[in-house]
Each structure stands twice: as structure tokens, then as C-alpha cells.
Coordinates of N, CA and C in Angstrom, one line a residue:
K254 N 0.8 -1.0 0.0 CA -0.2 0.0 0.1 C 0.8 1.3 -0.2
G255 N 0.4 2.5 -0.2 CA 0.8 3.2 -0.2 C 1.3 4.5 -1.3
V256 N 1.6 5.6 -1.8 CA 1.5 6.3 -2.9 C 2.8 5.8 -3.6
I257 N 2.1 5.4 -5.0 CA 2.7 4.9 -6.7 C 3.9 6.5 -7.4
V258 N 3.3 7.4 -7.4 CA 3.6 8.0 -8.0 C 2.7 9.5 -7.9
S259 N 3.6 10.5 -7.6 CA 2.8 11.6 -6.7 C 3.2 12.5 -7.4
K260 N 2.3 14.4 -7.3 CA 3.0 15.9 -7.9 C 1.2 16.0 -6.8
Y261 N 2.5 16.6 -6.2 CA 1.4 17.0 -4.8 C 1.9 18.4 -4.3
D262 N 0.9 19.9 -4.8 CA 1.1 21.2 -4.2 C -0.1 20.8 -3.3
Y263 N 0.1 21.3 -2.2 CA -0.6 21.4 -1.0 C -1.2 22.9 -0.7
L264 N -0.2 23.6 -1.1 CA -0.1 25.2 -0.9 C -1.0 25.6 -2.1
G265 N -0.5 24.9 -3.2 CA -2.0 25.5 -4.1 C -3.0 24.6 -4.8
G266 N -2.9 23.9 -4.1 CA -4.3 22.6 -4.0 C -4.2 22.1 -5.6
R267 N -3.3 21.7 -6.1 CA -2.6 21.6 -7.2 C -2.6 19.7 -7.6
F268 N -3.2 19.2 -8.0 CA -2.0 17.3 -7.4 C -3.2 16.6 -8.0
F269 N -2.0 15.2 -8.3 CA -2.2 14.0 -9.1 C -2.1 13.2 -8.6
E270 N -2.1 11.8 -7.8 CA -1.6 10.9 -6.8 C -2.2 9.3 -7.4
L271 N -1.5 8.5 -7.4 CA -1.4 7.3 -7.9 C -0.9 7.1 -7.2
S272 N -1.7 6.1 -6.9 CA -1.6 5.3 -5.0 C -2.5 3.5 -4.9
V273 N -1.6 3.0 -4.2 CA -2.9 1.3 -3.4 C -3.1 1.5 -2.2
N274 N -4.0 1.4 -2.2 CA -5.1 1.5 0.0 C -4.4 0.0 0.8
E275 N -5.3 -0.1 1.1 CA -4.9 -0.5 2.3 C -5.6 -2.2 2.2
D276 N -6.6 -2.1 1.3 CA -7.6 -3.3 0.5 C -7.0 -3.9 -1.0
G277 N -5.9 -2.8 -1.6 CA -5.4 -3.1 -3.0 C -6.6 -2.5 -3.8
L278 N -6.8 -2.2 -3.1 CA -7.1 -1.0 -4.5 C -7.0 -0.5 -4.4
V279 N -6.8 0.0 -6.5 CA -6.0 1.1 -7.1 C -6.4 2.7 -6.8
A280 N -6.0 3.4 -7.1 CA -6.6 5.0 -7.0 C -6.1 6.0 -7.4
F281 N -6.5 6.6 -8.4 CA -6.7 8.2 -8.7 C -7.1 9.0 -8.2
S282 N -6.0 10.0 -8.2 CA -6.7 11.3 -8.0 C -6.5 11.9 -8.4
A283 N -7.3 13.4 -8.5 CA -6.3 14.9 -8.9 C -7.7 16.1 -8.8
S284 N -7.0 17.1 -8.7 CA -7.6 18.8 -8.6 C -6.6 19.9 -8.6
D285 N -7.2 20.1 -9.5 CA -6.7 22.1 -10.3 C -7.3 23.1 -9.1
S286 N -7.9 22.8 -7.7 CA -7.7 23.2 -6.7 C -9.6 24.0 -6.9
T287 N -9.7 23.9 -8.3 CA -12.3 23.8 -8.0 C -12.5 22.9 -8.3
A288 N -11.4 22.1 -8.4 CA -12.5 20.7 -9.3 C -11.4 19.8 -9.2
S289 N -12.4 18.5 -8.9 CA -11.3 17.2 -8.9 C -11.9 16.0 -9.3
V290 N -10.7 15.0 -9.5 CA -11.4 13.6 -10.0 C -10.9 12.9 -8.8
N291 N -11.3 11.8 -8.8 CA -11.1 10.3 -7.7 C -11.7 9.2 -8.8
L292 N -10.5 7.9 -8.3 CA -11.0 6.7 -9.3 C -11.0 5.8 -8.5
E293 N -11.0 4.6 -8.8 CA -10.6 3.5 -7.4 C -11.1 2.3 -8.5
S294 N -10.2 1.4 -8.2 CA -10.6 0.1 -8.9 C -11.6 -0.5 -8.2
V295 N -12.4 -1.6 -9.2 CA -13.1 -2.1 -8.0 C -12.1 -3.9 -7.8
I296 N -11.9 -3.8 -8.0 CA -10.9 -5.1 -7.4 C -9.6 -5.2 -6.8
S297 N -9.3 -5.7 -6.4 CA -8.1 -5.8 -5.1 C -6.8 -5.7 -5.9
Y298 N -5.8 -5.8 -5.8 CA -4.5 -6.1 -6.9 C -3.5 -6.5 -5.5
A299 N -3.8 -6.8 -4.4 CA -3.0 -7.4 -3.3 C -3.1 -8.6 -3.0
D300 N -2.1 -9.2 -4.6 CA -1.8 -10.5 -4.7 C -0.4 -10.4 -5.2
G301 N 0.9 -9.9 -4.9 CA 2.0 -10.2 -4.9 C 2.3 -10.4 -5.8
N302 N 1.4 -9.6 -7.0 CA 2.2 -10.0 -8.2 C 2.2 -8.7 -8.9
F303 N 3.2 -8.6 -10.3 CA 3.3 -7.0 -10.6 C 2.0 -6.9 -11.3
H304 N 2.0 -5.3 -11.3 CA 0.6 -5.0 -12.7 C 0.8 -4.3 -13.4
S305 N 0.7 -3.6 -14.7 CA 0.3 -3.0 -14.7 C -1.1 -1.6 -14.6
I306 N -0.1 -0.3 -14.7 CA -1.6 0.6 -13.8 C -1.1 1.8 -15.1
L307 N -2.5 2.2 -15.6 CA -2.3 3.4 -16.4 C -3.9 4.5 -16.0
A308 N -3.1 5.9 -15.8 CA -4.3 7.0 -15.1 C -3.9 8.0 -16.3
S309 N -5.3 8.0 -16.6 CA -5.0 9.2 -18.2 C -6.0 10.1 -17.8
V310 N -6.0 11.3 -18.4 CA -6.9 12.9 -18.6 C -7.1 13.6 -19.5
D311 N -8.0 13.7 -20.0 CA -8.0 14.0 -20.8 C -9.6 15.2 -20.7
S312 N -9.5 16.5 -22.2 CA -10.3 17.3 -21.7 C -12.0 16.5 -21.1
S313 N -11.8 15.6 -21.8 CA -13.9 15.3 -21.3 C -13.8 13.8 -20.0
K314 N -12.4 13.4 -19.2 CA -13.2 11.7 -19.0 C -11.5 11.8 -18.6
A315 N -11.5 10.8 -17.3 CA -10.3 10.3 -16.1 C -10.6 8.9 -16.2
S316 N -9.5 8.1 -16.9 CA -10.1 6.6 -17.0 C -8.5 5.9 -16.1
L317 N -8.6 5.3 -14.6 CA -7.9 3.8 -14.8 C -8.5 2.7 -15.0
F318 N -7.0 2.5 -15.7 CA -6.9 1.0 -15.9 C -5.7 -0.1 -15.5
V319 N -5.7 -1.3 -15.0 CA -4.6 -1.7 -14.3 C -4.7 -3.6 -15.3
D320 N -3.7 -3.9 -15.6 CA -3.9 -4.8 -16.8 C -4.3 -5.3 -17.6
Y321 N -4.5 -3.1 -18.1 CA -5.1 -3.0 -19.5 C -6.7 -3.1 -20.1
R322 N -7.5 -3.5 -18.3 CA -8.7 -3.3 -18.0 C -9.2 -1.7 -17.7
L323 N -9.9 -2.0 -17.8 CA -10.8 -0.3 -17.7 C -11.7 -0.5 -16.5
E324 N -11.1 -0.4 -15.6 CA -11.2 -0.1 -13.9 C -12.4 0.9 -13.6
A325 N -12.1 2.2 -14.1 CA -12.6 2.8 -13.4 C -12.9 4.6 -14.1
Q326 N -13.7 5.3 -15.3 CA -14.1 6.3 -14.9 C -15.0 7.4 -14.6
A327 N -14.6 8.4 -15.4 CA -15.2 9.9 -14.6 C -15.2 11.1 -15.7
D328 N -16.4 11.9 -15.5 CA -15.9 13.3 -16.4 C -15.2 13.8 -15.6
S329 N -14.2 14.7 -16.1 CA -13.0 15.0 -16.3 C -12.5 17.2 -16.5
A330 N -13.9 16.8 -17.0 CA -14.5 18.0 -18.1 C -14.1 19.4 -17.3
D331 N -14.0 19.3 -15.9 CA -13.8 21.1 -14.9 C -12.5 21.4 -14.6
L332 N -12.3 19.7 -15.0 CA -10.6 19.7 -14.2 C -9.8 20.5 -15.2
T333 N -9.2 21.7 -15.0 CA -8.6 22.8 -16.2 C -7.6 22.7 -15.9
D334 N -6.2 22.6 -14.9 CA -5.1 22.3 -15.2 C -4.4 22.6 -13.8
F335 N -4.5 20.8 -13.4 CA -3.6 20.2 -12.6 C -2.1 20.9 -12.0
N336 N -1.4 20.7 -12.9 CA 0.4 20.5 -13.2 C 0.9 22.3 -11.6
S337 N 1.8 21.7 -11.4 CA 2.4 22.7 -10.6 C 3.5 22.7 -10.9
G338 N 3.9 23.8 -9.5 CA 5.7 23.8 -9.4 C 6.2 22.5 -8.8
V339 N 5.6 21.8 -8.2 CA 6.4 20.5 -7.1 C 6.8 19.5 -7.8
P340 N 8.1 19.0 -7.4 CA 8.1 17.3 -7.8 C 7.4 16.9 -8.4
I341 N 7.6 15.3 -8.7 CA 7.1 14.2 -9.2 C 7.9 13.4 -8.1
T342 N 7.0 12.5 -7.6 CA 7.6 12.0 -6.3 C 7.3 10.1 -7.3
V343 N 8.6 9.4 -6.9 CA 7.9 8.1 -6.7 C 7.9 7.6 -5.2
G344 N 6.8 6.3 -4.9 CA 7.1 5.6 -3.6 C 6.4 6.4 -2.0
A345 N 6.3 7.7 -2.7 CA 6.2 8.2 -1.4 C 5.5 9.7 -1.9
N346 N 4.8 10.3 -0.8 CA 3.9 11.9 -1.2 C 4.8 12.9 -0.6
T347 N 5.9 13.7 -0.9 CA 6.9 14.5 0.1 C 5.8 15.3 0.1
G348 N 5.0 15.8 -0.3 CA 3.6 17.7 0.2 C 4.3 17.7 1.1
F349 N 4.2 16.8 2.1 CA 4.2 17.0 3.9 C 5.4 17.7 4.4
I350 N 6.4 17.4 3.3 CA 7.5 17.7 4.2 C 7.2 19.2 4.8
P351 N 7.8 20.0 4.1 CA 7.9 21.3 4.6 C 7.1 22.1 6.3
W352 N 5.8 20.4 6.5 CA 5.7 20.5 7.9 C 5.9 19.5 8.9
M353 N 6.1 18.7 8.2 CA 6.3 17.1 9.1 C 7.8 16.8 8.7
G354 N 8.5 17.9 8.1 CA 9.4 16.9 7.9 C 10.1 15.9 7.3
Q355 N 9.4 14.6 6.8 CA 8.9 13.4 6.5 C 7.2 13.1 5.2
T356 N 8.7 12.7 4.6 CA 7.0 11.9 3.2 C 6.6 10.9 4.7
V357 N 5.5 10.7 2.9 CA 4.0 10.7 3.8 C 3.6 9.1 2.6
N358 N 2.7 8.1 3.2 CA 1.7 7.4 2.5 C 3.2 6.3 1.4
N359 N 4.2 6.6 3.0 CA 5.5 5.2 1.4 C 4.8 4.5 1.0
F360 N 5.3 4.2 0.0 CA 5.1 2.5 -1.0 C 5.2 1.3 -0.4
N361 N 4.3 0.1 0.1 CA 5.2 -1.0 1.2 C 5.0 -2.1 -0.4
G362 N 5.8 -2.2 -1.0 CA 6.3 -3.2 -2.1 C 7.2 -2.4 -2.9
V363 N 7.5 -3.3 -4.1 CA 8.2 -2.6 -5.0 C 7.7 -2.7 -6.5
I364 N 8.3 -1.5 -6.6 CA 8.5 -1.0 -8.0 C 8.8 -1.4 -9.6
N365 N 8.1 -1.8 -10.0 CA 9.6 -2.4 -10.8 C 9.0 -1.2 -12.2
S366 N 8.6 -0.4 -12.4 CA 9.5 0.5 -13.9 C 7.5 2.1 -13.9
I367 N 8.7 2.2 -14.4 CA 7.2 3.7 -14.3 C 7.4 4.9 -15.7
K368 N 6.8 4.8 -16.5 CA 6.5 5.6 -17.3 C 5.0 6.6 -17.5
L369 N 6.0 7.5 -17.9 CA 5.0 9.1 -17.7 C 5.1 10.0 -18.8
F370 N 3.7 10.3 -19.5 CA 4.0 11.0 -20.6 C 2.7 12.4 -19.6
Y371 N 3.2 13.4 -21.0 CA 2.6 14.4 -20.9 C 2.4 15.3 -21.8
T372 N 1.3 15.2 -21.8 CA 1.3 16.3 -23.1 C 0.2 17.1 -23.0
Q373 N 0.4 18.6 -23.3 CA -1.1 20.2 -23.2 C -1.6 20.0 -24.3
A374 N -2.7 20.4 -24.1 CA -3.6 20.7 -25.7 C -2.5 21.9 -25.7
S375 N -2.5 22.3 -27.2 CA -2.2 24.3 -27.5 C -3.8 24.3 -28.0

């Protein structure tokens, strides 16, 4: 359980985060400080195996795929720009460091590989 990838600007209210909860459910959340989207898998993936996880957001929908199967989808039309100047972190959420001096939601598992793609509409 814990954070797989995070880009969390607590002060600006802009973030995205991909994580696994204590029940093995995969979750993706994003916010632009006024609108947000929260997706969660319906199947637990706490089985000790590696899984392919993809979260995608475009101008109309946010989608969460696990092992190439659509797990959750939601309207993201109100989510305009959740990018921020904070760094992307892998395996933990470092957004609390200014206040707590430590990371939170450290990932308890093994991450095999990560690929991040970002495109901005023109």
C-alpha cells in the first residue's frame, strides 16, 4: 500500500496521485484547486504480482486501467490544469515535508518501472 507516483502541491491545491490503499485497491486522484476527480479500482490487486497501471486524463474524461482493463472512469471536463511547480515523487508523497519534515504514504512494495507522459493541448 502507499503512493506510487505523486505531484502534490498542498499550498496551491493542485495535484495528481496514483496509489494503492490497504485493501489493494488502486486509486488515482487529481485536482486543480476548484475541481477534482477520484477514481478507484473495483478489484483488489494485493496478490503479490506486478500489475500494469495507467491513469489518463483528457479534456472530457479521466480513466484508470489495471492490466489494460478499464477499472474506473469519470467526467473530467471541469478539471482544467492540475500541473504545478512541485516535483514528481515516486514511492511516497513528499508534500508534507515542509510541515512534518518527512514523507507520508510511503509505498510498501516493489515498483518495477514507471513511465510518465505529459502532453498539453495547444
